[in-house]
Structure formats: C-alpha cells, structure tokens
XYZ file of C-alpha atoms in Angstrom:
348
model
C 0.000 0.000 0.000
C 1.435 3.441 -0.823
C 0.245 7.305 -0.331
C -0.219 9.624 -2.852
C 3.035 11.347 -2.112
C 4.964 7.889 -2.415
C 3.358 7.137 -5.924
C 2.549 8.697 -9.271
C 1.452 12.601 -9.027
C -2.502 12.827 -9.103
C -3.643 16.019 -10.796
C -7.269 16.358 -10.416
C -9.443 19.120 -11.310
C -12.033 20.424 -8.725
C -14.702 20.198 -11.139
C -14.790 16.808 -10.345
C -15.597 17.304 -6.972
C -18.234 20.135 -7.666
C -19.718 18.051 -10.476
C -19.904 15.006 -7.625
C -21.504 16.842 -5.324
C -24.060 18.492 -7.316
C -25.171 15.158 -8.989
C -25.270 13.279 -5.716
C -27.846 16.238 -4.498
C -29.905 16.456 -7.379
C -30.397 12.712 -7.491
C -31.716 12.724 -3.868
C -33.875 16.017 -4.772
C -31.992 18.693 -2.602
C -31.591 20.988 -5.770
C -34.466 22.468 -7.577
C -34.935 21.879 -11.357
C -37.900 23.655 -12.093
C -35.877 26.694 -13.534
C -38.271 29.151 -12.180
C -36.876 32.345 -11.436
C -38.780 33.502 -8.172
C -37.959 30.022 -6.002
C -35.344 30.913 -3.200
C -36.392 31.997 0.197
C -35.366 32.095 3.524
C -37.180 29.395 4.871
C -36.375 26.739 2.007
C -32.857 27.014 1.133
C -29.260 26.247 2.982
C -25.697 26.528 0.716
C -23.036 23.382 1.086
C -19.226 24.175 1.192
C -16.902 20.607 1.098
C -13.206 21.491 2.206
C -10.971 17.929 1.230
C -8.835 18.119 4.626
C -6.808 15.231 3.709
C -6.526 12.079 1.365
C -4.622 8.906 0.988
C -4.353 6.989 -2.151
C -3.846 3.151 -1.741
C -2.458 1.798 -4.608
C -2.403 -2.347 -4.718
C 0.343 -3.630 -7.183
C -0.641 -5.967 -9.768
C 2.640 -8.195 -10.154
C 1.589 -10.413 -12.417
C -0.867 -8.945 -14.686
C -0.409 -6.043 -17.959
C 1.723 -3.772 -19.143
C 4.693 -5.864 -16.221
C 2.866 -5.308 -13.457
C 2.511 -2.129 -13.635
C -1.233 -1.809 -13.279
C -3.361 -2.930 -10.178
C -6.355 -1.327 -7.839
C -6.473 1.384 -5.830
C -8.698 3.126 -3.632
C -9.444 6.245 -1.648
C -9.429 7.462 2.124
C -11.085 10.755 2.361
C -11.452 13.634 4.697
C -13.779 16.157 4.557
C -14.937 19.221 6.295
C -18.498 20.230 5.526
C -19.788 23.512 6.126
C -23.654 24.550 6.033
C -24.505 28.119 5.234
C -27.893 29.599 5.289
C -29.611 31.459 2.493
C -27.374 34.382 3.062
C -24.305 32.867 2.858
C -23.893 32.798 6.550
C -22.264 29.851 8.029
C -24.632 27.890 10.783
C -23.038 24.653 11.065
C -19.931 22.800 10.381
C -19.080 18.928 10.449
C -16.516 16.170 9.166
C -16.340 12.832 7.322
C -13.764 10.698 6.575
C -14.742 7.676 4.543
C -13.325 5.316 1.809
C -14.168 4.880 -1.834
C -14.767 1.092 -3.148
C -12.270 -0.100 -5.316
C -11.060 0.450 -9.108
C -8.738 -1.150 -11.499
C -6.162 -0.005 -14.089
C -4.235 -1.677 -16.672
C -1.432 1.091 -16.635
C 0.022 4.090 -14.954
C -1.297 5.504 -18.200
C -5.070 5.737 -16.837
C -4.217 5.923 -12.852
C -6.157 9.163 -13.031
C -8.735 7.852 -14.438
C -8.852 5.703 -11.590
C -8.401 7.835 -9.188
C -11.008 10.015 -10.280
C -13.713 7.696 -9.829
C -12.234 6.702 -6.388
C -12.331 10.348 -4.944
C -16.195 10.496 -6.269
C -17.311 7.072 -4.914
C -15.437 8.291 -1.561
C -17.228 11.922 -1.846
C -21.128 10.194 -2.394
C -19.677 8.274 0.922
C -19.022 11.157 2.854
C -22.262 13.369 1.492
C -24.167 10.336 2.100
C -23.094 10.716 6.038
C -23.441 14.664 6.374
C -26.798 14.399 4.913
C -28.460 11.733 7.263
C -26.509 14.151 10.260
C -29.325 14.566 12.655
C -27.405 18.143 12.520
C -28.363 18.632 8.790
C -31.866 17.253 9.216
C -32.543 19.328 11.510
C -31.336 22.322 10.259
C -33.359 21.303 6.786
C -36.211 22.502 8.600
C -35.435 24.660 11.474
C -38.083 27.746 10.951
C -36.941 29.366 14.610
C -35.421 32.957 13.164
C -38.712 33.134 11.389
C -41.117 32.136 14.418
C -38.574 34.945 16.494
C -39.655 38.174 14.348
C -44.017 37.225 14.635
C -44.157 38.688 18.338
C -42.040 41.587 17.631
C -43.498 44.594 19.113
C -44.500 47.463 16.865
C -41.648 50.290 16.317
C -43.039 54.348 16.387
C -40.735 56.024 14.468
C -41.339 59.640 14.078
C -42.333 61.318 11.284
C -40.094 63.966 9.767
C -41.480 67.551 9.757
C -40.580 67.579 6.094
C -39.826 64.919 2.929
C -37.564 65.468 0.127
C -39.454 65.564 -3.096
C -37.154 65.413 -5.991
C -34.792 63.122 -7.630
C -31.772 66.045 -6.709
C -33.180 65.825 -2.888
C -33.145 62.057 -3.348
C -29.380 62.034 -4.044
C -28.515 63.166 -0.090
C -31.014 61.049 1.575
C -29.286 57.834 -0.226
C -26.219 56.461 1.132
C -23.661 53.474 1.307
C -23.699 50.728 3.532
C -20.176 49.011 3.909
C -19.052 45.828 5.952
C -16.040 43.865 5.554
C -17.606 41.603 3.112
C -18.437 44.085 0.791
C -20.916 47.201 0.671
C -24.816 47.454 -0.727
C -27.044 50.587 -0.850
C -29.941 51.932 1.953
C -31.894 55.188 2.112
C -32.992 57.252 5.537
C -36.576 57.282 6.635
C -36.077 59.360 9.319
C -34.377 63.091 9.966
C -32.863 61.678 13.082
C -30.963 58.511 11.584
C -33.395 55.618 10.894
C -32.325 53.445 8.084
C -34.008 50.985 5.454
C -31.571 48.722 3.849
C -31.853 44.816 3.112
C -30.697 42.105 5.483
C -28.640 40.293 2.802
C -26.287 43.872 2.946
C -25.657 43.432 6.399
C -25.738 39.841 7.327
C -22.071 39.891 8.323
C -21.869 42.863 10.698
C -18.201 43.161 10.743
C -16.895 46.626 10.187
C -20.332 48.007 9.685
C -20.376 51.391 8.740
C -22.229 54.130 6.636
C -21.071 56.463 4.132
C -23.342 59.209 3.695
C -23.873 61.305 0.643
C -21.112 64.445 2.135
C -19.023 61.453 2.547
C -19.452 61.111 6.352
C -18.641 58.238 7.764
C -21.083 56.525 10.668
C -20.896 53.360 12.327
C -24.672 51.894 12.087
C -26.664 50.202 14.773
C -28.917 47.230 13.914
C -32.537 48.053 14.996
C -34.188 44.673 14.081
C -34.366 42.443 10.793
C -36.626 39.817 8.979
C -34.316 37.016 7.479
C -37.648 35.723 5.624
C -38.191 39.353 3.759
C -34.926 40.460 3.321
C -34.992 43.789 5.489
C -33.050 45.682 7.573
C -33.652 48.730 10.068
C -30.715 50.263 11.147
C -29.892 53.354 13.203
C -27.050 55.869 12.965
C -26.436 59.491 15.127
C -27.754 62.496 12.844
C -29.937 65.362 12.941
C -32.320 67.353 10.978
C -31.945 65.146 7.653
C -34.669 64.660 4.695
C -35.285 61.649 4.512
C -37.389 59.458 1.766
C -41.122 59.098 2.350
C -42.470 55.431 2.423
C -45.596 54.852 0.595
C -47.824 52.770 2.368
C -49.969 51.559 -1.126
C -50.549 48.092 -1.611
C -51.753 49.709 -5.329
C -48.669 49.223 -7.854
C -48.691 50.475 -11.304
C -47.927 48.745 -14.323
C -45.509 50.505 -16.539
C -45.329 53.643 -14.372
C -41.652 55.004 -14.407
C -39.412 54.891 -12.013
C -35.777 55.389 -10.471
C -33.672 53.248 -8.932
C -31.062 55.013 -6.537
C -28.424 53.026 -4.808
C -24.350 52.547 -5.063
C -23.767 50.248 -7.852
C -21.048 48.255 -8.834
C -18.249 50.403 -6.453
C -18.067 52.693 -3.970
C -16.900 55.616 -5.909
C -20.358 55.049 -8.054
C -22.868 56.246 -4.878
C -26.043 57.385 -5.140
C -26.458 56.555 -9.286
C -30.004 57.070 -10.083
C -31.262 55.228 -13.520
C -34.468 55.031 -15.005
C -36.905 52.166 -15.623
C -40.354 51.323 -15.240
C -42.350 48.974 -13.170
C -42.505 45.649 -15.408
C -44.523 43.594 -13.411
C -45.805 42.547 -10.031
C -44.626 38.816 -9.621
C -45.290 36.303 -6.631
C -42.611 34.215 -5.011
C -42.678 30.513 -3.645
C -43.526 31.716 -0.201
C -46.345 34.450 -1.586
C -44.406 37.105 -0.939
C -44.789 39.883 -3.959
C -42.234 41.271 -5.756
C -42.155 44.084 -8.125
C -39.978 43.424 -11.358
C -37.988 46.148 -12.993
C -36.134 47.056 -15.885
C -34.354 50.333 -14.249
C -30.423 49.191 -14.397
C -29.793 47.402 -11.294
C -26.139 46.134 -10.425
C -24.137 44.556 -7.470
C -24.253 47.468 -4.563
C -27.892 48.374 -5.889
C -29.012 45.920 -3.152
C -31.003 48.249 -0.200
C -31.745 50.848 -2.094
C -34.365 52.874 -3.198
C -37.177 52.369 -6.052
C -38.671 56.010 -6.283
C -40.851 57.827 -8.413
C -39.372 61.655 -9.566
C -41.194 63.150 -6.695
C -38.683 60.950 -4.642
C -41.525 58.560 -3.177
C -40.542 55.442 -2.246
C -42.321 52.524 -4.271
C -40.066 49.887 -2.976
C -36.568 48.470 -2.088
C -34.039 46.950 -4.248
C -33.579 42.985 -3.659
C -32.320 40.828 -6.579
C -31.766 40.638 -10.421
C -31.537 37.580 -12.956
C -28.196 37.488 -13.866
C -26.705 35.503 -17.521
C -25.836 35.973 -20.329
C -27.707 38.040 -22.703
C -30.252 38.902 -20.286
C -30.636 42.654 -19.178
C -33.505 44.931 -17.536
C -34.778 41.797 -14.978
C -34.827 43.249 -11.101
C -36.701 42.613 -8.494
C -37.832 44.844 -5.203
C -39.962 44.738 -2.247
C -42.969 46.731 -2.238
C -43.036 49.641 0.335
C -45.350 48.416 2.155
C -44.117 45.839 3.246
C -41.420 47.105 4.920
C -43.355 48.650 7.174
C -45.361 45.249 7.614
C -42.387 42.971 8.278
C -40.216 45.048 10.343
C -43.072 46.662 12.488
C -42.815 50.045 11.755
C -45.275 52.639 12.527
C -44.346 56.768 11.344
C -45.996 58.921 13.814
C-alpha cells in the first residue's frame, strides 16, 4: 500500500468534486430543477461548502498482470470538512467525514487518473451520504426558529419627519452606502434623526459596519431589528435634521409607471447613481411574498436601495436581479409596504 506522495502525481481538477456533489444532491432532490426564477427563500434554502482536509491513495500492485505489473487497484481514504450556510451565505453549522471509496482497477500508470477520479467520487457520495443523514443537517433542513422569532415583535413608532424630500436632486442626499467587511450594498434614511431601510442580505455579516453618507461622512450603524424571511433591515445611525425618503404605504402598484432606482452600484466611488426604468410587473414568489420586477439598471451594490418615483416617493426596495448571459432589464424589489409590515414600523 502506498500514499499519494509515495506514488505517481494525481492532478485532479475540482470540477470533479463540484460536479460530484451536485449530482449526488440532485439525485436525492436537494436541488431544484424547475428553472423558475422567483424560487429561493429564507425558509427553504441552505448553501453546502466541502473542504478535502486530507486524502490517501492506496495503490495495490498488480505483479503479475499487464503492461509488467505495472497496473493494479487502488482506492481512496477521504477527509472532509463540511460547512452549512444559510440562504445568506452565513455559516450555521460545520461537520466532518472521513470515509473510503470502493475499489477500481487499471491496466497502466497511463489511466491511474482515471482511476483515481472515480475513487475520490465514490469516496465523496460516501461522505455526502453521512453529512446528509446528520441529525445536525436534518434538523437544520427545517429549522423555521429565526422566522417564528420576528411574529411577536413589538411594533416600532418612528417619528415622522417635519418635512420629505421631493425630488430626484433631494433624493441624491437622503441615499447612502452601507459598507461591511464583506463588501458594501445601498440603503436610504426614513427618518431626519438617523433611521435606516436597507436589506438584510447587505448586512448579514456585521463586521466593520459602517455608513457612508452622501457628504461622505462616515457613521458606524446600529442594527434596529431584521426579517431574514423578507430580506430587510432597520438600522440606526447618530444624525440630525436630515430629509429623509417618504415610504408609501400603497398596496396599489402600477404597471408601466416610471421609475428610479437610486443606490451605489457596482463600487463605492459610483454612490447614489439614479437610472431610469419602469415597473414591469408585479410577480409572486414561492412563499407568496410579492415582488415588483424592474427594468431600471440594477447592479451589485444596488441591493437596499431605493425604487422612487421623480417626486422621490418610495415605491419599494431593491432585492435581486436575474443574472446571464444576454439577459438585461430583470430586477426585483420589495414593495413599500411591506417594509413597514415585516419590520413593524409605525411613522408617527
């Protein structure tokens, strides 16, 4: 028996482990198929990360056989650490395997990989085999607990500014950029005293949260309260006497009126780009949630902010965009209205 390192240099691609992995899911129906657009939520979706910690090749010598004995069997010992990440990409559990592939034959050194190839993927479907009957995994398959937490939040008063901006030009200072270490996103203020609307995707990793206002101020941000299963965030920083954005409270959406987008996309030297669209759609999600589709240019740091008509009244709040080749003008945003539903917000 020999190790990889005593043997014949393995090179294999990490396709073949993504590929593995993938397959192995879909075949026991833990990835979706139905190429719908509007099927992710909160509540019905965790992300799988496989780290190979360690391997050993064993490699049993044919003496007598082909090619003077240079062929033989081999097979696999694999270690694995498995990582679970929620729909935000946040990590909530973590686990390890190690377990050992069945065994294949070659004729010559000149198909080992070949070999060894379908050694590391019989030794993979082992060890996904084992993290997925986890009672750790089950359980987290449907653990609903963040989502029972935000139904008995109390209601929020937040008072009402003595005056709302009311043009695109106004809408430009009450926008701003929210920046962690992971990245940045967009959010808007509701309040002259510091309230903040942004999503909860933006600031699911709170490390080195901060916000960049339009004058280039920099604040660091309080979280107020979320909802994981809508994809909002309230946050708080220490100003006065701002304009803020006016929420409408409408359930009533209208097809094809125009609208603006306002947000930071792309990078941070690109904040508060406004671009013009209209409203393409109202469109329903797997968990009923509604969703207005755009085609106003929405890009990476869009996420959190504003969808405003030109009196600067807020319609809704940038979420997500189909992304692919050859397709353009496909965004989606949550109605006002329901941020003031799911975070529990009253203006008074």
């Amino acid at each position: 028996v020999k190790s990889a390192k005593d043997s014949e240099k393995l090179t294999l691609e990490n396709t073949i482990f993504s590929y593995v992995l993938n397959d192995i899911l879909q075949e026991k129906g833990y990835i979706d198929t139905t190429r719908k657009v509007l099927k992710n939520s909160y509540a019905n979706n965790l992300y799988l990360n496989a780290t190979i910690t360690n391997y050993t090749v064993h490699h049993i010598k044919n003496t007598a056989g082909l090619s003077g004995g240079s062929g033989g069997m081999l097979f696999m010992d694999l270690g694995i650490t498995w990582e679970v990440l929620d729909y935000y990409k946040v990590p909530i559990l973590k686990d390890s395997t190690l377990s050992t592939s069945g065994q294949f034959a070659f004729a010559c050194y000149t198909d080992i990989e070949e070999a060894a190839a379908k050694a590391i993927a019989d030794a993979m479907e082992v060890g996904l085999t084992k993290i997925m009957d986890s009672e750790k995994l089950q359980k987290a398959l449907v653990d609903t607990s963040d989502i029972q937490k935000e139904k008995p939040q109390a209601r929020l008063d937040i008072p009402k500014a003595d005056a709302y901006l009311s043009t695109l030009g106004q809408a430009i200072q009450a926008a701003l950029t929210i920046k962690t270490n992971k990245g940045f996103g967009s959010g808007f203020l509701i309040s002259s005293d510091g309230y903040i609307i942004s999503n909860y995707h933006v600031i699911a990793d709170t490390t080195g949260l901060q916000v960049i206002l339009n004058d280039e101020t920099k604040h660091p941000a309080k979280i107020v309260r979320v909802s994981k299963a809508h994809d909002l965030a309230l946050l708080k920083i220490e100003v006065q006497d701002k304009v803020p954005f006016q929420i409408s409270p409408s359930k009533d959406i209208e097809i094809a009126q125009e609208i603006y987008a306002v947000g930071t996309p792309t990078a941070e030297d690109l904040s508060q780009t406004i671009s013009k669209g209209i409203i393409s759609g109202i469109r329903k999600g797997d968990d009923g949630a509604r969703l207005i589709q755009t085609d106003a240019s929405v890009n990476g740091g869009n996420s959190g902010g504003p969808l405003v008509t030109k009196e600067g009244l807020v319609l809704g709040v940038g979420s997500s965009k189909v992304k692919g080749f050859g397709i353009e003008g496909v965004a989606f945003v949550i109605p006002a209205y329901q941020i003031l539903e799911q975070l529990k917000i009253d203006l008074k």
